[in-house]
Amino acid sequence: MNILYGVPGEGLGHATRSKVVIAHLLAQGHQVCVVSSSRAYHMLAAAFPGRVHEIRGFHLAYRGLAVSKARTAVLTLRTAPDDLRTNFAKYRELLCDFEPELIISDFESFSYLFAKMRRLPIISIDNMQIISRAKLDVTVPKSERGNYNLAQNIVRAKLPRSRHYFVTTFFNLPLRKPNTTLVPPIIRPEVLAAMPTKGSHVLVYQSATTQQNLVSLLQQLPNQEFRVYGFNKEESHGNVQLRAFSEAGFIADLASCRAVVTNGGFSLISEAVFLRKPICAIPIPAQFEQWLNAAEVEQMGYGRHFTTITADNLRAFLYELAGFENVLSGYQQDGNQELFAKLDEELALLATKTEKMPLLS
């Protein structure tokens, strides 16, 4: 089957997860063409030479540590006309040598628009749709209700009326919409191959490096070793070790740590849960999806959810590690096999349906 796969360029989590699914589709004999932007484009182009096309993507604007809704809106409106022209020119180019039969989107909009224009079936594979297609089991505080409503509206508008939604999640919720399947998170092969051990260090991932007091804050716990990623530098500050990014080094530190301190990003939390590492989650403000992931970490008993990172919060988290480890020991996931099996089944059904349809003139 000829498949056009859309991957957003904002952040690398979508690209990392899509890379796993694309590799599986190719191994199953499908022809896959990928469209993406920004850093995700470069990652995927290196992994799949000749299959990846660059388009213009959507970007978030920040004010300090928080997402700025106003700045994001202005940025989007300013760049949208040129982005649309560039992207649809790219799609016209794709049609010259590749005729898709199916669109798979990891929360990427332009492949969806292309599918609607060509009347092609769409399959969604991402974690964001849980906000719209499932009933939450956590209480959303008043301070987050505006972000929740905004997130719901964005998710509902992103890929409406797709053929099927595969929602990756480390927590199970009751579904409230049809054509939806919850599956375990997508885990990259390097993490699947890692052998988890319990070392003495805590892994800290800081995605927004504007929190310049992080080192001095961690130094308030002198008896605990911290290995910090996010500043992309190699420095030693007593019990705090800043690490330049290296995928192999990061995975080694993740697999051997005693706990993880991170924001509410889905990829790292999912990998930590898979490796059964307790999590202290401090979501980036104004990103409801991160708030939900952090709230579910605490709801599931996998760790703690704090609005800010402080020495006292870290002490409270570390004091409870044994309880979190006990809960996490019961987590079960057979790699990516559940998603692959259900996706293959859906593609087989679609192929059968396509074969029975008369050709359109």
Coordinates of N, CA and C in Angstrom, one line a residue, residues 58-202:
F58 N 3.9 24.2 11.9 CA 3.3 25.1 12.9 C 4.3 25.1 14.1
H59 N 4.5 26.3 14.7 CA 5.4 26.4 15.8 C 4.8 27.1 17.0
L60 N 5.1 26.7 18.1 CA 4.7 27.4 19.4 C 5.6 28.5 19.7
A61 N 5.1 29.6 20.2 CA 5.9 30.7 20.7 C 5.8 30.7 22.2
Y62 N 6.9 31.1 22.9 CA 7.0 31.0 24.3 C 7.3 32.4 24.9
R63 N 6.8 32.6 26.1 CA 7.1 33.7 26.9 C 7.6 33.2 28.2
G64 N 9.0 33.2 28.4 CA 9.6 32.5 29.5 C 9.4 31.0 29.4
L65 N 8.9 30.4 30.4 CA 8.7 28.9 30.4 C 7.4 28.5 29.9
A66 N 6.5 29.5 29.7 CA 5.1 29.1 29.3 C 4.9 29.4 27.8
V67 N 3.9 28.6 27.3 CA 3.5 28.8 25.9 C 2.7 30.1 25.9
S68 N 3.0 31.0 24.9 CA 2.2 32.3 24.8 C 1.2 32.1 23.7
K69 N -0.1 32.0 24.1 CA -1.2 31.9 23.1 C -1.2 33.0 22.1
A70 N -1.0 34.2 22.6 CA -1.1 35.4 21.7 C 0.1 35.4 20.7
R71 N 1.3 35.1 21.2 CA 2.5 35.1 20.3 C 2.3 34.0 19.3
T72 N 1.8 32.8 19.7 CA 1.6 31.7 18.8 C 0.6 32.1 17.7
A73 N -0.5 32.7 18.1 CA -1.5 33.1 17.1 C -0.9 34.1 16.1
V74 N -0.2 35.1 16.6 CA 0.4 36.1 15.7 C 1.4 35.4 14.7
L75 N 2.3 34.5 15.3 CA 3.2 33.8 14.4 C 2.6 33.0 13.4
T76 N 1.5 32.3 13.7 CA 0.8 31.4 12.8 C 0.1 32.3 11.7
L77 N -0.6 33.4 12.1 CA -1.2 34.2 11.1 C -0.2 34.8 10.1
R78 N 0.9 35.2 10.7 CA 1.9 35.9 9.8 C 2.6 34.9 8.8
T79 N 2.7 33.7 9.2 CA 3.4 32.7 8.3 C 2.5 31.8 7.5
A80 N 1.2 31.8 7.8 CA 0.3 30.8 7.2 C 0.2 31.0 5.7
P81 N 0.1 32.2 5.1 CA -0.1 32.2 3.6 C 1.1 31.6 2.9
D82 N 2.3 32.0 3.3 CA 3.5 31.4 2.6 C 3.6 29.9 2.9
D83 N 3.3 29.5 4.1 CA 3.4 28.1 4.4 C 2.4 27.3 3.6
L84 N 1.2 27.8 3.4 CA 0.2 27.0 2.6 C 0.7 26.9 1.1
R85 N 1.2 28.0 0.6 CA 1.7 27.9 -0.8 C 2.8 26.9 -0.9
T86 N 3.8 27.0 0.0 CA 4.9 26.0 0.0 C 4.4 24.6 0.1
N87 N 3.5 24.3 1.0 CA 3.1 22.9 1.2 C 2.3 22.4 0.1
F88 N 1.4 23.1 -0.5 CA 0.6 22.6 -1.5 C 1.4 22.5 -2.8
A89 N 2.4 23.3 -3.0 CA 3.3 23.1 -4.1 C 4.1 21.8 -3.9
K90 N 4.4 21.5 -2.7 CA 5.1 20.2 -2.4 C 4.2 19.0 -2.7
Y91 N 2.9 19.1 -2.3 CA 2.0 18.0 -2.6 C 1.8 17.8 -4.1
R92 N 1.7 18.9 -4.9 CA 1.6 18.8 -6.3 C 2.9 18.0 -6.9
E93 N 4.0 18.3 -6.3 CA 5.2 17.7 -6.7 C 5.2 16.2 -6.3
L94 N 4.6 15.8 -5.2 CA 4.5 14.4 -4.7 C 3.7 13.6 -5.7
L95 N 2.6 14.2 -6.2 CA 1.7 13.5 -7.1 C 2.3 13.1 -8.4
C96 N 3.4 13.7 -8.7 CA 4.1 13.4 -10.0 C 4.6 12.0 -10.0
D97 N 5.1 11.5 -8.8 CA 5.7 10.2 -8.8 C 5.2 9.3 -7.6
F98 N 4.2 9.7 -6.9 CA 3.7 8.9 -5.8 C 2.2 9.2 -5.6
E99 N 1.5 8.1 -5.7 CA 0.0 8.2 -5.6 C -0.4 7.6 -4.3
P100 N -0.7 8.3 -3.2 CA -1.0 7.7 -1.9 C -2.4 7.0 -2.0
E101 N -2.5 5.9 -1.2 CA -3.8 5.3 -1.0 C -4.3 5.5 0.4
L102 N -3.5 6.0 1.3 CA -3.8 6.2 2.7 C -2.9 7.2 3.3
I103 N -3.5 8.0 4.2 CA -2.7 9.0 4.9 C -2.7 8.6 6.4
I104 N -1.5 8.6 7.0 CA -1.3 8.4 8.4 C -0.7 9.7 8.9
S105 N -1.4 10.2 10.0 CA -0.9 11.5 10.5 C -0.6 11.4 12.0
D106 N 0.5 11.9 12.4 CA 0.9 12.0 13.8 C 0.6 13.4 14.2
F107 N -0.7 13.8 14.3 CA -1.1 15.2 14.7 C -0.5 16.2 13.7
E108 N -0.5 15.9 12.4 CA 0.1 16.8 11.4 C -1.0 17.2 10.5
S109 N -1.2 18.5 10.2 CA -2.4 19.1 9.6 C -2.3 19.0 8.1
F110 N -1.2 19.3 7.4 CA -1.2 19.4 6.0 C -1.4 18.1 5.3
S111 N -0.9 17.0 5.8 CA -1.2 15.7 5.2 C -2.7 15.4 5.3
Y112 N -3.4 15.9 6.4 CA -4.8 15.7 6.6 C -5.6 16.5 5.5
L113 N -5.2 17.7 5.3 CA -5.8 18.5 4.2 C -5.7 17.9 2.9
F114 N -4.5 17.4 2.6 CA -4.2 16.7 1.4 C -5.2 15.5 1.2
A115 N -5.3 14.7 2.3 CA -6.2 13.6 2.2 C -7.7 14.0 1.9
K116 N -8.1 15.1 2.6 CA -9.5 15.5 2.3 C -9.7 16.0 0.9
M117 N -8.7 16.6 0.3 CA -8.8 17.1 -1.1 C -8.8 15.9 -2.0
R118 N -8.1 14.8 -1.7 CA -8.0 13.7 -2.6 C -9.0 12.6 -2.2
R119 N -9.8 12.8 -1.1 CA -10.8 11.9 -0.6 C -10.1 10.5 -0.3
L120 N -9.0 10.6 0.5 CA -8.3 9.5 0.9 C -8.6 9.1 2.4
P121 N -8.6 7.9 2.8 CA -8.7 7.5 4.2 C -7.6 8.0 5.0
I122 N -7.9 8.3 6.3 CA -6.9 8.9 7.2 C -6.9 8.0 8.5
I123 N -5.7 7.7 8.9 CA -5.5 7.0 10.2 C -4.6 8.0 11.1
S124 N -5.1 8.2 12.3 CA -4.4 9.0 13.3 C -3.6 8.2 14.2
I125 N -2.3 8.5 14.4 CA -1.6 7.8 15.5 C -0.8 8.8 16.3
D126 N -1.3 9.1 17.5 CA -0.7 10.1 18.4 C -1.3 10.0 19.8
N127 N -0.7 10.7 20.7 CA -1.1 10.7 22.1 C -2.1 11.8 22.4
M128 N -2.2 12.8 21.5 CA -3.0 14.0 21.9 C -4.5 13.8 21.8
Q129 N -4.9 12.8 21.0 CA -6.3 12.6 20.8 C -7.0 12.2 22.1
I130 N -6.3 11.7 23.1 CA -6.9 11.3 24.3 C -7.7 12.4 25.0
I131 N -7.2 13.7 24.7 CA -7.9 14.8 25.3 C -9.3 15.0 24.8
S132 N -9.5 14.6 23.6 CA -10.8 14.7 23.0 C -11.7 13.5 23.0
R133 N -11.0 12.3 22.9 CA -11.8 11.1 22.6 C -11.9 10.2 23.9
A134 N -11.5 10.6 25.0 CA -11.6 9.8 26.3 C -12.1 10.7 27.4
K135 N -12.7 10.1 28.4 CA -13.2 10.8 29.5 C -12.2 10.8 30.6
L136 N -11.8 12.0 31.0 CA -10.7 12.1 32.0 C -11.1 11.6 33.4
D137 N -10.1 11.0 34.1 CA -10.4 10.5 35.4 C -9.7 11.3 36.5
V138 N -9.2 12.5 36.1 CA -8.6 13.4 37.1 C -9.4 14.7 37.1
T139 N -9.4 15.4 38.2 CA -10.2 16.7 38.3 C -9.3 17.8 37.8
V140 N -9.8 18.5 36.8 CA -9.1 19.6 36.2 C -9.4 20.8 37.1
P141 N -8.3 21.4 37.7 CA -8.5 22.6 38.6 C -8.9 23.8 37.8
K142 N -9.5 24.7 38.5 CA -10.0 26.0 37.8 C -8.9 26.7 37.0
S143 N -7.6 26.6 37.5 CA -6.5 27.3 36.9 C -6.2 26.7 35.5
E144 N -6.6 25.4 35.3 CA -6.3 24.7 34.1 C -7.5 24.6 33.1
R145 N -8.7 25.1 33.5 CA -9.8 24.8 32.7 C -9.8 25.6 31.4
G146 N -9.2 26.7 31.4 CA -9.1 27.5 30.1 C -8.1 26.7 29.2
N147 N -7.0 26.2 29.7 CA -6.1 25.5 28.9 C -6.7 24.2 28.4
Y148 N -7.5 23.6 29.2 CA -8.2 22.3 28.9 C -9.2 22.6 27.7
N149 N -10.0 23.6 27.8 CA -10.9 23.9 26.8 C -10.2 24.3 25.5
L150 N -9.1 25.0 25.5 CA -8.3 25.3 24.4 C -7.8 24.1 23.7
A151 N -7.2 23.2 24.6 CA -6.6 22.0 24.1 C -7.7 21.1 23.4
Q152 N -8.8 21.0 24.0 CA -9.9 20.2 23.4 C -10.3 20.7 22.1
N153 N -10.4 22.0 21.9 CA -10.8 22.6 20.7 C -9.8 22.4 19.6
I154 N -8.5 22.5 20.0 CA -7.4 22.3 19.0 C -7.4 20.8 18.6
V155 N -7.5 19.9 19.5 CA -7.5 18.5 19.2 C -8.7 18.1 18.3
R156 N -9.9 18.6 18.7 CA -11.1 18.2 17.9 C -10.9 18.7 16.4
A157 N -10.3 19.9 16.3 CA -10.2 20.5 14.9 C -9.0 19.9 14.1
K158 N -8.2 19.1 14.8 CA -6.9 18.7 14.1 C -7.2 17.7 13.0
L159 N -7.8 16.5 13.4 CA -8.0 15.4 12.4 C -9.4 14.9 12.5
P160 N -10.4 15.7 12.3 CA -11.8 15.3 12.5 C -12.2 14.3 11.4
R161 N -13.0 13.3 11.8 CA -13.6 12.3 10.9 C -12.6 11.5 10.2
S162 N -11.5 11.1 10.9 CA -10.5 10.2 10.4 C -11.2 8.8 10.4
R163 N -10.6 7.9 9.7 CA -11.1 6.5 9.6 C -10.9 5.8 11.0
H164 N -9.7 6.0 11.6 CA -9.5 5.4 12.9 C -8.5 6.2 13.6
Y165 N -8.6 6.1 15.0 CA -7.6 6.9 15.8 C -7.0 5.8 16.8
F166 N -5.6 5.7 16.6 CA -4.8 4.9 17.5 C -4.2 5.9 18.5
V167 N -4.6 5.8 19.8 CA -4.2 6.8 20.8 C -3.2 6.1 21.7
T168 N -1.9 6.6 21.6 CA -0.9 6.0 22.5 C -1.0 6.6 23.9
T169 N -0.9 5.8 24.9 CA -1.1 6.2 26.3 C -0.5 5.3 27.3
F170 N 0.0 5.8 28.4 CA 0.5 5.0 29.5 C -0.6 4.9 30.6
F171 N -1.7 5.5 30.4 CA -2.8 5.4 31.3 C -4.1 5.1 30.5
N172 N -4.9 4.3 31.1 CA -6.2 3.9 30.4 C -7.3 4.7 30.9
L173 N -8.1 5.2 29.9 CA -9.3 6.0 30.3 C -10.5 5.4 29.5
P174 N -11.7 5.6 30.0 CA -12.9 5.1 29.2 C -13.1 6.0 28.0
L175 N -13.3 5.4 26.8 CA -13.5 6.1 25.6 C -14.9 6.7 25.5
R176 N -15.0 7.8 24.8 CA -16.3 8.4 24.6 C -16.6 8.7 23.1
K177 N -15.7 8.2 22.2 CA -16.0 8.4 20.8 C -15.6 7.1 20.1
P178 N -16.3 6.8 19.0 CA -16.1 5.5 18.3 C -14.8 5.6 17.4
N179 N -14.5 4.5 16.8 CA -13.3 4.4 15.9 C -12.0 4.8 16.6
T180 N -11.9 4.4 17.8 CA -10.8 4.8 18.7 C -10.2 3.6 19.4
T181 N -8.9 3.4 19.4 CA -8.3 2.3 20.1 C -7.1 2.9 20.9
L182 N -7.1 2.6 22.2 CA -6.0 2.9 23.1 C -4.9 1.8 23.0
V183 N -3.7 2.3 22.8 CA -2.5 1.3 22.7 C -1.4 1.9 23.6
P184 N -0.5 1.0 24.0 CA 0.6 1.4 24.8 C 1.5 2.4 24.0
P185 N 2.3 3.2 24.8 CA 3.2 4.2 24.1 C 4.1 3.5 23.1
I186 N 4.5 4.3 22.1 CA 5.5 3.8 21.2 C 6.9 4.0 21.8
I187 N 7.7 2.9 21.9 CA 9.0 2.9 22.5 C 10.0 2.7 21.4
R188 N 11.0 3.6 21.4 CA 12.1 3.4 20.3 C 12.9 2.2 20.6
P189 N 13.5 1.6 19.6 CA 14.2 0.3 19.7 C 15.4 0.4 20.7
E190 N 16.0 1.6 20.8 CA 17.2 1.7 21.7 C 16.8 1.6 23.1
V191 N 15.6 2.1 23.4 CA 15.0 1.9 24.8 C 14.5 0.5 25.1
L192 N 13.9 -0.1 24.0 CA 13.5 -1.5 24.2 C 14.7 -2.4 24.5
A193 N 15.8 -2.1 23.9 CA 17.0 -2.9 24.1 C 17.8 -2.6 25.4
A194 N 17.5 -1.5 26.1 CA 18.2 -1.1 27.3 C 17.8 -2.1 28.4
M195 N 18.8 -2.4 29.3 CA 18.6 -3.2 30.4 C 18.6 -2.3 31.7
P196 N 17.4 -2.1 32.2 CA 17.3 -1.2 33.4 C 18.0 -1.7 34.6
T197 N 18.7 -0.8 35.3 CA 19.4 -1.1 36.5 C 19.0 0.1 37.5
K198 N 19.3 -0.1 38.7 CA 19.0 1.0 39.7 C 20.3 1.5 40.2
G199 N 20.7 2.7 39.6 CA 21.9 3.4 40.0 C 21.7 4.4 41.1
S200 N 22.6 5.2 41.4 CA 22.5 6.2 42.5 C 22.1 7.6 42.0
H201 N 22.0 7.8 40.7 CA 21.8 9.2 40.2 C 20.3 9.4 39.9
V202 N 19.9 10.6 39.8 CA 18.6 11.1 39.3 C 18.8 11.8 38.0

